[in-house]
Short mmCIF file of C-alpha atoms in Angstrom, two decimals:
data_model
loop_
_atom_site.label_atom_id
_atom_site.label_comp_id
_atom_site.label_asym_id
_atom_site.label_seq_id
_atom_site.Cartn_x
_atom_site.Cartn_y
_atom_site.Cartn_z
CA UNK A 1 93.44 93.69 108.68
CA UNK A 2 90.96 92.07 110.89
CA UNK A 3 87.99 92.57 112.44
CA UNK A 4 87.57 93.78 116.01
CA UNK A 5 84.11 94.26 117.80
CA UNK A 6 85.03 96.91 120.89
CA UNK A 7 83.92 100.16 121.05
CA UNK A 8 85.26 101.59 123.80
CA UNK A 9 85.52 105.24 122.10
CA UNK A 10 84.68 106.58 119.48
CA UNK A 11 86.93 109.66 117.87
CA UNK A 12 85.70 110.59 114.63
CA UNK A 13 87.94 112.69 111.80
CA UNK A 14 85.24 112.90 109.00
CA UNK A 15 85.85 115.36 105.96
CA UNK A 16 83.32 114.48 103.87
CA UNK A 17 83.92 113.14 100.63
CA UNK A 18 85.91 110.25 102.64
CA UNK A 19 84.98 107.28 104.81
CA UNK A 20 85.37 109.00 108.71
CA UNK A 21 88.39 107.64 110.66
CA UNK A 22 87.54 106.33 113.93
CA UNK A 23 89.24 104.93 117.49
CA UNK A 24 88.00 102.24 119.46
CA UNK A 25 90.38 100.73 122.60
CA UNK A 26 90.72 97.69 124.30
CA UNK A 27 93.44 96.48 126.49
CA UNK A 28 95.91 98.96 126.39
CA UNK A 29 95.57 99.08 121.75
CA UNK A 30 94.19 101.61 120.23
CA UNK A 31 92.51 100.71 116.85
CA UNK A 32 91.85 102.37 113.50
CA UNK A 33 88.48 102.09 111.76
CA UNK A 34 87.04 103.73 108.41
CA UNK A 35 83.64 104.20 110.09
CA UNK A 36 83.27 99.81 109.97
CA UNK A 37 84.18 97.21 112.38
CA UNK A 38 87.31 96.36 110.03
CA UNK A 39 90.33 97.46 111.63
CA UNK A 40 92.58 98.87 109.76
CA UNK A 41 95.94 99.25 112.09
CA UNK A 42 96.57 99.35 115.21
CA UNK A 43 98.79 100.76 118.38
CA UNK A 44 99.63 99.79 121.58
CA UNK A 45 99.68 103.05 123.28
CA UNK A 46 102.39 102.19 125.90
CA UNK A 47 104.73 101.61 122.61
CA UNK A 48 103.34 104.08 119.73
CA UNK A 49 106.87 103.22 117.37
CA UNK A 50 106.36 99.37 118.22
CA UNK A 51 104.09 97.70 115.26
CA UNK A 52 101.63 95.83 116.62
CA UNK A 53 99.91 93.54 114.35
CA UNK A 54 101.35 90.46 112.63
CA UNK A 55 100.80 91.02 109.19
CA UNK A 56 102.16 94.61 109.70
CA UNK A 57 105.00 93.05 111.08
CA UNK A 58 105.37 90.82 108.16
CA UNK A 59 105.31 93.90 105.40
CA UNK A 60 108.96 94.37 106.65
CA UNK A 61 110.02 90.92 105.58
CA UNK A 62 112.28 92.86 103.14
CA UNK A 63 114.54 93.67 105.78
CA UNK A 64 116.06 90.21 105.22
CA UNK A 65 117.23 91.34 101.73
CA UNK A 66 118.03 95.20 102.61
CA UNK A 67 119.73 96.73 105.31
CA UNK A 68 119.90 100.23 104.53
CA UNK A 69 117.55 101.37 101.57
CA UNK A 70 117.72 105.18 100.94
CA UNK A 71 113.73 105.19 100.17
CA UNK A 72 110.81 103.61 101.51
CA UNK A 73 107.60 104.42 100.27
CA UNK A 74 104.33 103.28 101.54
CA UNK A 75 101.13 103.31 99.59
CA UNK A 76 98.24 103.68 102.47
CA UNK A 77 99.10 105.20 105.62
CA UNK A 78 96.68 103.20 107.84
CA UNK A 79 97.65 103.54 111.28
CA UNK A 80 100.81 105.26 110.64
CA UNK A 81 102.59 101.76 111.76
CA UNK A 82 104.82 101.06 108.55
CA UNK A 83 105.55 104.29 108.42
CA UNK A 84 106.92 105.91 111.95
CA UNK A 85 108.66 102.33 112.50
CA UNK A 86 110.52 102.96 109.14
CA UNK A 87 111.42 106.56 110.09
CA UNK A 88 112.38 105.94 113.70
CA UNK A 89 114.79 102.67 112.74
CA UNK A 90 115.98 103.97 110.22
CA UNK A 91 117.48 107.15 110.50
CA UNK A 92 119.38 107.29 107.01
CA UNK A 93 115.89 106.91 104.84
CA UNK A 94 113.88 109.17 103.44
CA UNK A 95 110.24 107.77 104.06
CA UNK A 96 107.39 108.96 101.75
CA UNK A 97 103.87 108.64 102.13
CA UNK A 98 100.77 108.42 99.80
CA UNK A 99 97.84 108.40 100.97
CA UNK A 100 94.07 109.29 99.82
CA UNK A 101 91.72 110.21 102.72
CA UNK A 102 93.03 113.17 104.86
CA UNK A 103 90.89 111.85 107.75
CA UNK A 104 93.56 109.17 107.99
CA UNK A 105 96.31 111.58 107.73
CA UNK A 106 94.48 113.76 110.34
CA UNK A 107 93.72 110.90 112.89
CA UNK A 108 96.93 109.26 112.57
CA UNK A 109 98.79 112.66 113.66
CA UNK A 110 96.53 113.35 116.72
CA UNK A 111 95.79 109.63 117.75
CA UNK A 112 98.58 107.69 116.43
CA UNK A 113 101.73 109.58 116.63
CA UNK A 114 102.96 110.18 113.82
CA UNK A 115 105.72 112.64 113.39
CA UNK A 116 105.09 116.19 111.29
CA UNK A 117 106.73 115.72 107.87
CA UNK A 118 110.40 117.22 107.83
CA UNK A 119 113.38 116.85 105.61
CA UNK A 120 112.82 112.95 105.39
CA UNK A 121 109.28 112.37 105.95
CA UNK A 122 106.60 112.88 103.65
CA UNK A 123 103.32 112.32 104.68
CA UNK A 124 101.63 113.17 101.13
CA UNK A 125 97.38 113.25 100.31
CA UNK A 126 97.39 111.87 97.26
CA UNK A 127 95.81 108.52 95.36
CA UNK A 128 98.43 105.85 95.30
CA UNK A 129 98.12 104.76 91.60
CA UNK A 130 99.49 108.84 90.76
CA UNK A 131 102.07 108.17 92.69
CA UNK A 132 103.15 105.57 91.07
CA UNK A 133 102.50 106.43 87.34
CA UNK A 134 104.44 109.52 87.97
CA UNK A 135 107.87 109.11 86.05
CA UNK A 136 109.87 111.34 88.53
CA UNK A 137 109.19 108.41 90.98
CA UNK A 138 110.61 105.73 88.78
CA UNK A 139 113.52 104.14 89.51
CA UNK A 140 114.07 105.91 92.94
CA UNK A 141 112.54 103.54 95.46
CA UNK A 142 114.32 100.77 97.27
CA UNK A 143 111.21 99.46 99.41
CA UNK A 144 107.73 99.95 98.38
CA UNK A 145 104.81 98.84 101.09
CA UNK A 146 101.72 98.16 99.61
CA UNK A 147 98.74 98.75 101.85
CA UNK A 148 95.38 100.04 100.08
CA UNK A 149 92.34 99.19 101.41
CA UNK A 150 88.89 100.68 101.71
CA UNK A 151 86.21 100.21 104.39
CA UNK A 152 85.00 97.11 103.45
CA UNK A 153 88.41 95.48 103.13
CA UNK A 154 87.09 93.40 100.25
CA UNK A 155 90.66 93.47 98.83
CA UNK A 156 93.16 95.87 97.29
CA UNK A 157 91.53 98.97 95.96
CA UNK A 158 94.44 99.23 93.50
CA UNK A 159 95.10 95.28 92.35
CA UNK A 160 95.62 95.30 87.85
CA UNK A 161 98.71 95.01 86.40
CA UNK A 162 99.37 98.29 85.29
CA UNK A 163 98.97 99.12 88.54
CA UNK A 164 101.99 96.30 89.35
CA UNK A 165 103.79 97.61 86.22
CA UNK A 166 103.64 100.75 87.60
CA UNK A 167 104.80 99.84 91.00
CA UNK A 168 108.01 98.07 89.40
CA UNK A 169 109.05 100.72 87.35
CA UNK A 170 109.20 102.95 90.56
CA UNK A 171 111.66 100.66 92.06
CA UNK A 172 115.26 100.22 91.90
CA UNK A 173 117.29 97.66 90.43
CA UNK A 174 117.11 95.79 92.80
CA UNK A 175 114.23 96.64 94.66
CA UNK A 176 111.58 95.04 96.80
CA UNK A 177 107.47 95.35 97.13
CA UNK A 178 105.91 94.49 100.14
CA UNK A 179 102.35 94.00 99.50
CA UNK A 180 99.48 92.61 102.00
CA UNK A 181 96.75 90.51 100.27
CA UNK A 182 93.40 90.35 102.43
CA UNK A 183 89.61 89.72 101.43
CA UNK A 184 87.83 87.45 99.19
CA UNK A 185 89.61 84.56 97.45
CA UNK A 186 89.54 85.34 94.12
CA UNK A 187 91.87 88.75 95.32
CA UNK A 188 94.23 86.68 96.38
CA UNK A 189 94.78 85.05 92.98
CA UNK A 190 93.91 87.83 90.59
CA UNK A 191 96.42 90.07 92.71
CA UNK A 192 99.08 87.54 92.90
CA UNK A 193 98.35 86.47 88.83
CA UNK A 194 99.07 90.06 88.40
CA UNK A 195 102.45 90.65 90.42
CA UNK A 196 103.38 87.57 88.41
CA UNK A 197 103.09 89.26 85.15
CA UNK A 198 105.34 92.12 85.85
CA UNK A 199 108.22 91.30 88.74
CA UNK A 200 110.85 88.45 88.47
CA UNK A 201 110.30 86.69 91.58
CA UNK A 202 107.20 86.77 93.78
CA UNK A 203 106.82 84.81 96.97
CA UNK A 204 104.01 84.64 99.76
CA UNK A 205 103.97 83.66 103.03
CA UNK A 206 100.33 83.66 105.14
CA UNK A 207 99.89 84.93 108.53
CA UNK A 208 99.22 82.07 111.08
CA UNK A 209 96.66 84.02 112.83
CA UNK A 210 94.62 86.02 110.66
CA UNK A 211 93.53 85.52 106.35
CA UNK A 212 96.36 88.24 105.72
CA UNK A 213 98.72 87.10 103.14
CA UNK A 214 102.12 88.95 102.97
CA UNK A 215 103.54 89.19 99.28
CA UNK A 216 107.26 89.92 98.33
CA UNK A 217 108.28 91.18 94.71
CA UNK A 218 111.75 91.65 93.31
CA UNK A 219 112.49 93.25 90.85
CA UNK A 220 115.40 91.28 90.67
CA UNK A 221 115.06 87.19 91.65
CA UNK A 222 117.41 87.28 94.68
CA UNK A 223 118.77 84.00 96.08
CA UNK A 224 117.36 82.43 98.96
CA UNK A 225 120.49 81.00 100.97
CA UNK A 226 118.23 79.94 104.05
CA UNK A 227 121.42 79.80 106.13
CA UNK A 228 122.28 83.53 105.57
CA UNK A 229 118.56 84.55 106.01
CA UNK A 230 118.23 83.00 109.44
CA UNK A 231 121.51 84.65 110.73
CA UNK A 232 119.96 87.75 109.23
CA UNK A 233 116.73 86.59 111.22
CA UNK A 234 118.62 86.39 114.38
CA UNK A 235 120.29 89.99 113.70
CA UNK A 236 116.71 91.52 113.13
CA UNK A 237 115.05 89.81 116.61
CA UNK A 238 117.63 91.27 118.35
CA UNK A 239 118.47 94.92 116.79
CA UNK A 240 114.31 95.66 116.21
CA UNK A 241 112.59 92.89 118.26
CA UNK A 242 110.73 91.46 115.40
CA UNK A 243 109.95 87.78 114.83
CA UNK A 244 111.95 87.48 111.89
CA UNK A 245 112.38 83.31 112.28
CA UNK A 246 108.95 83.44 111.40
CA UNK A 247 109.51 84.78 108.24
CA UNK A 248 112.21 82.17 107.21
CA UNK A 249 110.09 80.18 107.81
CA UNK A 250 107.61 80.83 106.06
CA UNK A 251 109.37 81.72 103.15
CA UNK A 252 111.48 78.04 102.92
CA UNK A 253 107.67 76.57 103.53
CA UNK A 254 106.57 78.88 100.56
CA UNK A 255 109.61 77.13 98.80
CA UNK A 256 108.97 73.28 99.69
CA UNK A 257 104.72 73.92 98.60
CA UNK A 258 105.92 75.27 95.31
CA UNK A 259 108.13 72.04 94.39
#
């Protein structure tokens, strides 16, 4: 999430009753808007499976603690990023989707290129916080990316503890939430305060270039042996290209700020 002032084109997918998704392009990325300048995801178009943006990047920080989870779920499709990287790595996953505005759904299939649902995607309209409170879903997701933002990218549209509560009884045992925290500064806190409440371990690590702030919650505390996550780091650079150092890093910086 950050803001980007090009308007190279302009591609609107406006049902009404939802904020319009629009395109604008510059350089060779292709950018997602709800009808503001906020982008909201983003795709190189030479590499439509590669994610693009750091803090997107971040949201798979979990792949440090998982190798092969039999469920992802992503709450907020934005540009589809999350999602087709998650379905194209990882071939053994079932990834679902939930996601409120069908002109994001719409846009994302004809701009962004994301896959048709089949037999292990699905690409639902539907608000997030359903989702979540629906009991069938508890206890059957391994990674949960947390995503929701409206226009004006104030911070989370979904951000109170039941909420959290919620999102922790859909996991498994030992299952992980991803969560991006962007906007004002008293989201941070009151989102963080109520991740807190509900999961055993939460830690947060910022993105260096934007105010994103990536968020990891077990459900179970795991243990951080910094030795094992950097060989894991090196495995992840090299197997998915993603800068996984990074994310040891920030995470043993998250653990020297806290002490």
């Amino acid at each position: 999430m950050h803001t980007d002032f090009t308007n190279n084109s302009n591609t609107a997918f406006s049902h009404p009753d939802h904020p319009p998704a629009t395109i604008t392009e510059h350089r060779g990325i292709r950018y997602l808007h709800l009808g503001t300048k906020w982008v909201q995801g983003a795709m190189r178009i030479d590499k439509p499976d590669a994610i693009e943006l750091e803090y997107v990047q971040m949201m798979m920080m979990w792949m440090l603690f998982k190798t092969q989870p039999k469920r992802i779920v992503q709450l907020g499709l934005g540009s589809a990023a999350l999602t087709k990287f998650s379905y194209r790595r990882f071939p053994e996953t079932n990834v679902t989707v939930a996601e409120l505005n069908p002109n994001i759904i719409a846009i994302c299939g004809a701009q962004f290129a994301l896959p048709p649902n089949d037999t292990r995607l699905d690409v639902r309209e539907m608000n997030a916080l359903d989702f979540v409170l629906d009991t069938s879903n508890h206890g059957t997701i391994d990674v949960l990316q947390v995503d929701l933002y409206d226009e004006e990218a104030r911070g989370p549209v979904l951000d109170t503890p039941e909420f959290y509560q919620a999102c922790f009884d859909c996991l498994t045992d030992d299952g992980i939430m991803t969560t991006n925290v962007f906007g004002d500064f008293a989201s941070y806190d009151k989102n963080l305060q109520a991740m807190e409440l509900v999961f055993d371990a939460v830690v947060w690590v910022p993105e260096l270039q934007d105010e994103n702030i990536v968020v990891l919650a077990f459900k179970k505390s795991p243990s951080l042996d910094f030795s094992d996550l950097y060989e894991r780091a090196v495995a992840i650079k090299k197997q998915y290209n993603l800068p996984a150092k990074n994310w040891v890093n920030g995470l043993k910086q998250w653990m020297l700020d806290q002490q």
